[in-house]
Each structure stands twice: as structure tokens, then as C-alpha cells.
Amino acid sequence: MRPAHLALAVLVAAVWGVNFTVIEIGLGHFPPLLFSALRFLVAALPAVFLVGRPTVAWKWIVAVGLVLGVAKFGLLFVSMDTGMPAGLSSLVLQIQAVFTAAIAFAVLGERPTRLRILGMLIALAGIGVAAVDEGSSGPLGAFALCVAAAACWGTSNVLTRKASPPDALNFMVWVSTVPVLPLLALSLLTEGPGRDYDALRALDWQGAGTVVYVAWVTTVFGFGAWGLLLRRYPASTVAPFTLLVPVFGMSSAALFLGEPISGLRWGAAALLVGGVALTSLAPARARAGAGTAAGTTSPAAAPSAVHLVDLPPSEGARTGS
């Protein structure tokens, strides 16, 4: 990888990692579901008029938009709003790689190798350590919501694999159009029109800046740069850089939010990152009953360590997080 592209890959990982700290700041200005809706609205406009027509069927755009945009990000933002620390959120979400592999096995028949199974067990041990750490200092309910968000992320990764979008940025921009109205409706129902109105009326430069960052910097720039890298290099070369996301996430949260990083959390980070590395980067078996004799490559062979939007993103060969 050329030095400029190496720097770009690290920059994207940093952008996606710092995103969790920005979300935490934004939640001080907006209710979580309203904030998530604004994020997708700003990500979609005006980009939707610049990226061209959708490159995949609408059924995939709607499915990923609902599972990723409404369920995953709705759960994540509510989780962080109810006490889940930003740095720990960036770490726990990495368990999406395990959910992706498990769901791909159940739905697509992609049988994981023993090395991938070992990676999943190590990552799950990391989640257990993180849960013990969070249980001693924070609400376990918020932790559970973050794990549920990772499960939704894994589901959306499998849906994205089925869609196989040729242009990651085009796909993400169109996906961003789907969650806006459902999230606004949920916000009005659960957070209340009065709270939403007060948040919008009190909008200041810091609040607006958080929306711009999570929408344009994380999504438009992040996906555009990631797609560029995936067009130039194999996914197995690019995908490992996403393992830097929790490093930047935990570091930025400690630096800007003063979040402590306990010994247990460092242990959880080591287990999770190591387990996700094995799960995402180890070779996978082809689907049961499917071969590659014709010269084609099984989708299971692609690393699954890319973060959609925040992180980013888990199907490097398909989506470009």
C-alpha cells in the first residue's frame, strides 16, 4: 500500500473512532432518536442528488436501511444516551463480526473454520470481561442495548452481502434515505414532540457540528475514502485497519470526555480485538455444497471487518462502515 493510501486508511479509522466521542457530545444536544434521524437526513441530502441512481434493488436498500439505520443506530444512540460510555461502545460494537459470521452460517450456509470459531470464542470472552467491567461501574441495560445494536449490525452485513453493491458510497447514501421518517416517528412517539422541538430550537454551533460530523465526515468522506481504497487494494489488505477504530474510540473518549480506561477494559479490548481479527481475517470455508472450481470466489472468503458508517463498517469486500 502506498504511503498516502496507508495514511488515508488510518485517517478513516480515526474518523470512525472519534465518531463515538462526537455522538456522546451530540447526545447532550438532542434526544437519541432525533439525533439519529438528523444524522441520516444530513447524510442523504444533498448527496442523494450527486451519487446517481441506486446500483442495487430497492428491497436491499430498504432492508439495510431499516436494520442498520433504524434498529442498529437507534439502539446504539439510546444505549449511549442511557449510560454506555463512548469508548466502550466503540469496542463492544466490534462483536458485530461474530454476529456476522454466525448469521452468515445460519442464513447463507457459510461454515466457519476452526480458527474463526476460536476467534469468536475469544471475542465473546472479551464481551464477558467488558460486561463485568461495566457492571461494576455503569448500567448493564445500556450495555445490553449496545450488544443488541451489534447483532443488528451483523444482520445488516449479511443483507449487504446479499445485495453486493458495486459502489459503497452510492449504497450508503441511498440507505441513509430510509431511516429518516421511521426514526422521526419513533422520536415523536417515545421522546415527545416537545422535547424534539426544544432541542431544535436550542440548536447551536456545537450541536450542528456534531450532526455534520456524523453525517458528512463519518459517512460521506469515510465511505468515499474507504471505497477508493477497496477499489485499489484487496479487502484483506484494507479491512484490518478497522481494528484501529476502538483504539481511536477509547483514546478520544479518554482524552476529550475524561472516560477512565480500567485494567479490565484493557483486557476486554485485547480479547475483543484479537478475537475479531481471527474472526474477520481468517480464511473461511465455502458454503456447504458450493465450490469454487469455476474460478469464482465464495463470499465467505472476504474479510468481514469493515464498519458501516461508524463504523464503521463488516463486509470489506462488499461495502467498503
Tab-separated table of C-alpha atoms in Angstrom, residues 42 51 55 105 138 242 312 319:
chain	number	residue	atom	x	y	z
A	42	VAL	CA	-27.985	15.286	6.537
A	51	VAL	CA	-24.265	9.908	-6.396
A	55	THR	CA	-26.990	0.438	-8.067
A	105	PHE	CA	-23.632	-19.611	8.802
A	138	GLY	CA	-22.424	1.503	34.820
A	242	THR	CA	-10.854	-1.133	11.009
A	312	PRO	CA	-17.814	1.900	10.619
A	319	THR	CA	-19.476	-2.440	1.288
